[in-house]
Amino acid sequence: MFLRIFLYKFRQISRNRVLVGWNFLFPLVLSTAFYLGFGNLIKDDPDTFKTIEAGYVNVDQSNTTFKEVLEGLAEETDAHGKIISLHNYSSKEDATKAMNNGDIAGFYVEEGYDVDTVVPANGYESTTLNQIVREYDNGKTTIENIAKDHPENMQNAINMMYENFGILKQHDFGKNTSQYLQYFFALIAMASLFSSWISTNILQGMCANLSEEGKRFECSPTSKMMAITAGILAGLVMQALANAIVIIYIQKVLTINMGAPLWNLILLSTIGSGLGISSGVLIGSIFKNKQLLFAIPLCFSMTCSFFSGLMWGQIKQIIQYHCPIMNKINPAALLTDSMYVRATYGATSAYYEDITIMLCMIAGCLIISTFLLRRRKYVSI
Amino acid sequence: MSVYKAILKSLRANMINILVYFSIFAIFGNISARATASTTEDMFREVVLKVAVTDYDNSLISQGLVEYLDKTQNVVDPQTEDPIEMNDNVRFGIYQYALVIPEGLSDKLQAGETEDLVDYIAPGSSMSEYLLTEKTNAYLKDVVIYIQNGYTEKEAVELTNKQMLDLDDTKAIVKDTSEENHRSFYTGMFTFNGYSLSMALCICISTAFIFMKEKDVRNRISVSGMSFKKRNVASILAVLSIGIMLTAAVIVVICIMAQESVNGKFIYYILDTLALMVIGIGIAYFISSLTENENLINMLSNMIILSMCFLCGVFVDLQFLSEGIIKVAHFLPLYWYVTAIKFINDTPINEIMCRTFGTYLMIQILFAIAFFVAGMIISKKKEQYAV
């Protein structure tokens, strides 16, 4: 009997065009849209440092220390990559023309002891070009101060000034997961929570006060517990399959490397589907109105997805910064976080913590639903 | 008049949808427009970064460094001591750089050690990473040079702080040649409008169309004394009224939000939005010809409009899209809506009303006609085969 109900429910769900559309087709379309929008940015991060095209005009036409500094920055060394690409111009007019054409991001004009930086607009490139002049001026001031206060140490100071100091060291976390992957993780979380519709749909067919089918079911001599379990499992299998297809589509067809092993992502999304299904069962056992059984799962899944970063990638981290507890009670944020942590840092304690909370949530929803659904009596149907 | 009124009344069922899309527009459109708006500049302003500093050393040197960063950058509390959480905060832009000053830094610097002493967390190799690393390294290098050449720790920190802050006077000269704003607030709002108005139009007008197809409604209208011509004129006017009402509402929202950044190009943005309205009605007619199920209409509208928004530069600026995608986007109406907005933004006001702008509007109207024709063909075939 269990297998029969399971198969019937599976067929019933797979024939529901709205469910198939929202739970399976919509994530596929949205992931394609995300790929079209962010695919480029995931593969080639726009924030990555790129060599700045800089112009140089020496009014006096002589070799200067500043020019040596610029030439040093234009070479790739052990201490740094190629910071600037230097273009020499004979006059300010030529350099301005090149800047207005977009050939260079700005230019330096050296006249006597003065160096001016000319840029077309404010921004990172302009600040970086200006920073080079600031560091040059700063070096001169340091040497001047030492020459004034401790002239005996002048040579030592000059030698030190030419040395490369690597006082700072970047913390290495191993992997560098793109922030735009967050949207794909949140999308999988949304698809998983959409499964709450499946369970409200299943419950509609099993509650006498909600449908004709429910009346027949409730007066049949079948074990309710077994039938509901079979229905829930059918929904879980359906959603897990749909999620697996979406994940495989993202990884293999769209060729976006999500950072974690495929089986691991599928496993996590299956737990997410369980979360969606169990929350749907809880919603279905609390609310008796047909319209609410559609509206509440929709509001629930969209609100959770929004706060997990589906529409605004930063939101989950903003919540983490200001009110971390919210991320621990939001099922979509938990699923998104577990995928992100697995992809970036591996199977750490935070990853297992997320999984444990999700499993506890599933158990909690199902236990409460069991109490709400058992021994129902209807005054009037 | 009764047909006209009935269609308008059918709009009541979509009030929640309309409110949702208007709220999305008012909140997210506003946020994104304000974030991307930039004006013509004539003065150099250094990029100021959000830096989270954790000072475990608490020495004169580390305090001096924190003071210098506080005066030149935006120093914030990291809220955590866990490097992983700091990395997440940096990666998702809560702050752009995290500096962890270890205990014993001062002693090591005074002893002449200069390699890998201070940890920092930054999003890969970026401009912000380069800038902050350079500034911090330059500061500490100065302190070390002073200490190693006869100055006390206190003198070294004081001198370094003073000369570093004096460097603020070294400013670049900005020669901004753009006529007006780089990207106005209007451009941001109207670009986002490509999503919200299209969605609201698609859902409201599609449901109005399927309301007209309902068996009961159709039968009641058929038995009334109203002529076929009158009925159709009333239906067309009602649909147009819904379109104009929604478009007007969007324009009013933008007017209210853009009070500080008013410019004379507003009328051209309105023209482009009216073209978008025609596209929205076209797509709505096309969708309503495919299905009469409200859930499916909602789903199809989401799929079509969301995909177009990602492809055509509504959510992600066109400069970040690959060439192949931009080529494909040429075959979609929202691309021309966004291109027209860009054109209005970049062109001096007296040169906007030209052939190029007219072409953009015309292409949008042609797309709308194409959607209408496709919808009519589908409806006809469905009727023919009784689908």
mmCIF file with all atom_site columns, N, CA and C in Angstrom, chain B residues 1-10 211-212 221 226 230-231 233-242 245:
data_model
loop_
_atom_site.group_PDB
_atom_site.id
_atom_site.type_symbol
_atom_site.label_atom_id
_atom_site.label_alt_id
_atom_site.label_comp_id
_atom_site.label_asym_id
_atom_site.label_entity_id
_atom_site.label_seq_id
_atom_site.pdbx_PDB_ins_code
_atom_site.Cartn_x
_atom_site.Cartn_y
_atom_site.Cartn_z
_atom_site.occupancy
_atom_site.B_iso_or_equiv
_atom_site.pdbx_formal_charge
_atom_site.auth_seq_id
_atom_site.auth_comp_id
_atom_site.auth_asym_id
_atom_site.auth_atom_id
_atom_site.pdbx_PDB_model_num
ATOM 1  N N  . MET B 1 1   ? -19.558 51.376 -22.107 1.00 0.00 ? 1   MET B N  1
ATOM 2  C CA . MET B 1 1   ? -19.004 51.823 -20.818 1.00 0.00 ? 1   MET B CA 1
ATOM 3  C C  . MET B 1 1   ? -18.963 50.689 -19.789 1.00 0.00 ? 1   MET B C  1
ATOM 4  N N  . SER B 1 2   ? -20.000 49.802 -19.851 1.00 0.00 ? 2   SER B N  1
ATOM 5  C CA . SER B 1 2   ? -20.047 48.722 -18.849 1.00 0.00 ? 2   SER B CA 1
ATOM 6  C C  . SER B 1 2   ? -18.890 47.735 -19.046 1.00 0.00 ? 2   SER B C  1
ATOM 7  N N  . VAL B 1 3   ? -18.510 47.484 -20.305 1.00 0.00 ? 3   VAL B N  1
ATOM 8  C CA . VAL B 1 3   ? -17.365 46.591 -20.575 1.00 0.00 ? 3   VAL B CA 1
ATOM 9  C C  . VAL B 1 3   ? -16.094 47.235 -20.035 1.00 0.00 ? 3   VAL B C  1
ATOM 10 N N  . TYR B 1 4   ? -15.968 48.514 -20.335 1.00 0.00 ? 4   TYR B N  1
ATOM 11 C CA . TYR B 1 4   ? -14.797 49.283 -19.880 1.00 0.00 ? 4   TYR B CA 1
ATOM 12 C C  . TYR B 1 4   ? -14.680 49.208 -18.351 1.00 0.00 ? 4   TYR B C  1
ATOM 13 N N  . LYS B 1 5   ? -15.824 49.455 -17.691 1.00 0.00 ? 5   LYS B N  1
ATOM 14 C CA . LYS B 1 5   ? -15.832 49.450 -16.219 1.00 0.00 ? 5   LYS B CA 1
ATOM 15 C C  . LYS B 1 5   ? -15.513 48.054 -15.670 1.00 0.00 ? 5   LYS B C  1
ATOM 16 N N  . ALA B 1 6   ? -16.087 47.048 -16.317 1.00 0.00 ? 6   ALA B N  1
ATOM 17 C CA . ALA B 1 6   ? -15.880 45.669 -15.838 1.00 0.00 ? 6   ALA B CA 1
ATOM 18 C C  . ALA B 1 6   ? -14.400 45.297 -15.890 1.00 0.00 ? 6   ALA B C  1
ATOM 19 N N  . ILE B 1 7   ? -13.739 45.671 -16.988 1.00 0.00 ? 7   ILE B N  1
ATOM 20 C CA . ILE B 1 7   ? -12.303 45.328 -17.109 1.00 0.00 ? 7   ILE B CA 1
ATOM 21 C C  . ILE B 1 7   ? -11.503 46.062 -16.039 1.00 0.00 ? 7   ILE B C  1
ATOM 22 N N  . LEU B 1 8   ? -11.829 47.337 -15.843 1.00 0.00 ? 8   LEU B N  1
ATOM 23 C CA . LEU B 1 8   ? -11.093 48.087 -14.810 1.00 0.00 ? 8   LEU B CA 1
ATOM 24 C C  . LEU B 1 8   ? -11.329 47.480 -13.430 1.00 0.00 ? 8   LEU B C  1
ATOM 25 N N  . LYS B 1 9   ? -12.570 47.031 -13.191 1.00 0.00 ? 9   LYS B N  1
ATOM 26 C CA . LYS B 1 9   ? -12.866 46.430 -11.883 1.00 0.00 ? 9   LYS B CA 1
ATOM 27 C C  . LYS B 1 9   ? -12.111 45.115 -11.690 1.00 0.00 ? 9   LYS B C  1
ATOM 28 N N  . SER B 1 10  ? -11.875 44.418 -12.812 1.00 0.00 ? 10  SER B N  1
ATOM 29 C CA . SER B 1 10  ? -11.153 43.133 -12.703 1.00 0.00 ? 10  SER B CA 1
ATOM 30 C C  . SER B 1 10  ? -9.725  43.349 -12.194 1.00 0.00 ? 10  SER B C  1
ATOM 31 N N  . PHE B 1 211 ? -9.812  37.671 -18.187 1.00 0.00 ? 211 PHE B N  1
ATOM 32 C CA . PHE B 1 211 ? -11.129 37.995 -17.621 1.00 0.00 ? 211 PHE B CA 1
ATOM 33 C C  . PHE B 1 211 ? -12.140 38.127 -18.768 1.00 0.00 ? 211 PHE B C  1
ATOM 34 N N  . MET B 1 212 ? -11.687 38.747 -19.853 1.00 0.00 ? 212 MET B N  1
ATOM 35 C CA . MET B 1 212 ? -12.556 38.930 -21.017 1.00 0.00 ? 212 MET B CA 1
ATOM 36 C C  . MET B 1 212 ? -12.890 37.596 -21.693 1.00 0.00 ? 212 MET B C  1
ATOM 37 N N  . ILE B 1 221 ? -21.724 39.569 -22.126 1.00 0.00 ? 221 ILE B N  1
ATOM 38 C CA . ILE B 1 221 ? -21.489 40.674 -23.064 1.00 0.00 ? 221 ILE B CA 1
ATOM 39 C C  . ILE B 1 221 ? -22.182 40.379 -24.397 1.00 0.00 ? 221 ILE B C  1
ATOM 40 N N  . MET B 1 226 ? -24.908 45.682 -26.854 1.00 0.00 ? 226 MET B N  1
ATOM 41 C CA . MET B 1 226 ? -23.733 46.424 -27.317 1.00 0.00 ? 226 MET B CA 1
ATOM 42 C C  . MET B 1 226 ? -23.196 45.866 -28.638 1.00 0.00 ? 226 MET B C  1
ATOM 43 N N  . LYS B 1 230 ? -18.335 48.507 -30.539 1.00 0.00 ? 230 LYS B N  1
ATOM 44 C CA . LYS B 1 230 ? -18.302 49.217 -29.252 1.00 0.00 ? 230 LYS B CA 1
ATOM 45 C C  . LYS B 1 230 ? -17.591 48.395 -28.184 1.00 0.00 ? 230 LYS B C  1
ATOM 46 N N  . ARG B 1 231 ? -17.920 47.093 -28.184 1.00 0.00 ? 231 ARG B N  1
ATOM 47 C CA . ARG B 1 231 ? -17.322 46.180 -27.209 1.00 0.00 ? 231 ARG B CA 1
ATOM 48 C C  . ARG B 1 231 ? -15.798 46.183 -27.338 1.00 0.00 ? 231 ARG B C  1
ATOM 49 N N  . VAL B 1 233 ? -13.869 48.409 -28.852 1.00 0.00 ? 233 VAL B N  1
ATOM 50 C CA . VAL B 1 233 ? -13.279 49.726 -28.536 1.00 0.00 ? 233 VAL B CA 1
ATOM 51 C C  . VAL B 1 233 ? -13.186 49.874 -27.019 1.00 0.00 ? 233 VAL B C  1
ATOM 52 N N  . ALA B 1 234 ? -14.235 49.474 -26.317 1.00 0.00 ? 234 ALA B N  1
ATOM 53 C CA . ALA B 1 234 ? -14.231 49.575 -24.850 1.00 0.00 ? 234 ALA B CA 1
ATOM 54 C C  . ALA B 1 234 ? -13.111 48.718 -24.256 1.00 0.00 ? 234 ALA B C  1
ATOM 55 N N  . SER B 1 235 ? -12.936 47.506 -24.805 1.00 0.00 ? 235 SER B N  1
ATOM 56 C CA . SER B 1 235 ? -11.875 46.618 -24.284 1.00 0.00 ? 235 SER B CA 1
ATOM 57 C C  . SER B 1 235 ? -10.503 47.242 -24.519 1.00 0.00 ? 235 SER B C  1
ATOM 58 N N  . ILE B 1 236 ? -10.285 47.732 -25.741 1.00 0.00 ? 236 ILE B N  1
ATOM 59 C CA . ILE B 1 236 ? -8.969  48.322 -26.057 1.00 0.00 ? 236 ILE B CA 1
ATOM 60 C C  . ILE B 1 236 ? -8.716  49.535 -25.165 1.00 0.00 ? 236 ILE B C  1
ATOM 61 N N  . LEU B 1 237 ? -9.739  50.381 -25.009 1.00 0.00 ? 237 LEU B N  1
ATOM 62 C CA . LEU B 1 237 ? -9.575  51.576 -24.169 1.00 0.00 ? 237 LEU B CA 1
ATOM 63 C C  . LEU B 1 237 ? -9.290  51.186 -22.721 1.00 0.00 ? 237 LEU B C  1
ATOM 64 N N  . ALA B 1 238 ? -9.962  50.153 -22.240 1.00 0.00 ? 238 ALA B N  1
ATOM 65 C CA . ALA B 1 238 ? -9.751  49.722 -20.851 1.00 0.00 ? 238 ALA B CA 1
ATOM 66 C C  . ALA B 1 238 ? -8.324  49.245 -20.652 1.00 0.00 ? 238 ALA B C  1
ATOM 67 N N  . VAL B 1 239 ? -7.836  48.438 -21.600 1.00 0.00 ? 239 VAL B N  1
ATOM 68 C CA . VAL B 1 239 ? -6.457  47.927 -21.494 1.00 0.00 ? 239 VAL B CA 1
ATOM 69 C C  . VAL B 1 239 ? -5.477  49.098 -21.541 1.00 0.00 ? 239 VAL B C  1
ATOM 70 N N  . LEU B 1 240 ? -5.711  50.027 -22.468 1.00 0.00 ? 240 LEU B N  1
ATOM 71 C CA . LEU B 1 240 ? -4.830  51.194 -22.556 1.00 0.00 ? 240 LEU B CA 1
ATOM 72 C C  . LEU B 1 240 ? -4.878  52.008 -21.265 1.00 0.00 ? 240 LEU B C  1
ATOM 73 N N  . SER B 1 241 ? -6.079  52.129 -20.695 1.00 0.00 ? 241 SER B N  1
ATOM 74 C CA . SER B 1 241 ? -6.208  52.896 -19.444 1.00 0.00 ? 241 SER B CA 1
ATOM 75 C C  . SER B 1 241 ? -5.399  52.248 -18.328 1.00 0.00 ? 241 SER B C  1
ATOM 76 N N  . ILE B 1 242 ? -5.479  50.911 -18.249 1.00 0.00 ? 242 ILE B N  1
ATOM 77 C CA . ILE B 1 242 ? -4.694  50.214 -17.203 1.00 0.00 ? 242 ILE B CA 1
ATOM 78 C C  . ILE B 1 242 ? -3.210  50.508 -17.422 1.00 0.00 ? 242 ILE B C  1
ATOM 79 N N  . MET B 1 245 ? -2.436  54.088 -16.505 1.00 0.00 ? 245 MET B N  1
ATOM 80 C CA . MET B 1 245 ? -2.500  54.299 -15.046 1.00 0.00 ? 245 MET B CA 1
ATOM 81 C C  . MET B 1 245 ? -1.233  53.774 -14.362 1.00 0.00 ? 245 MET B C  1
#
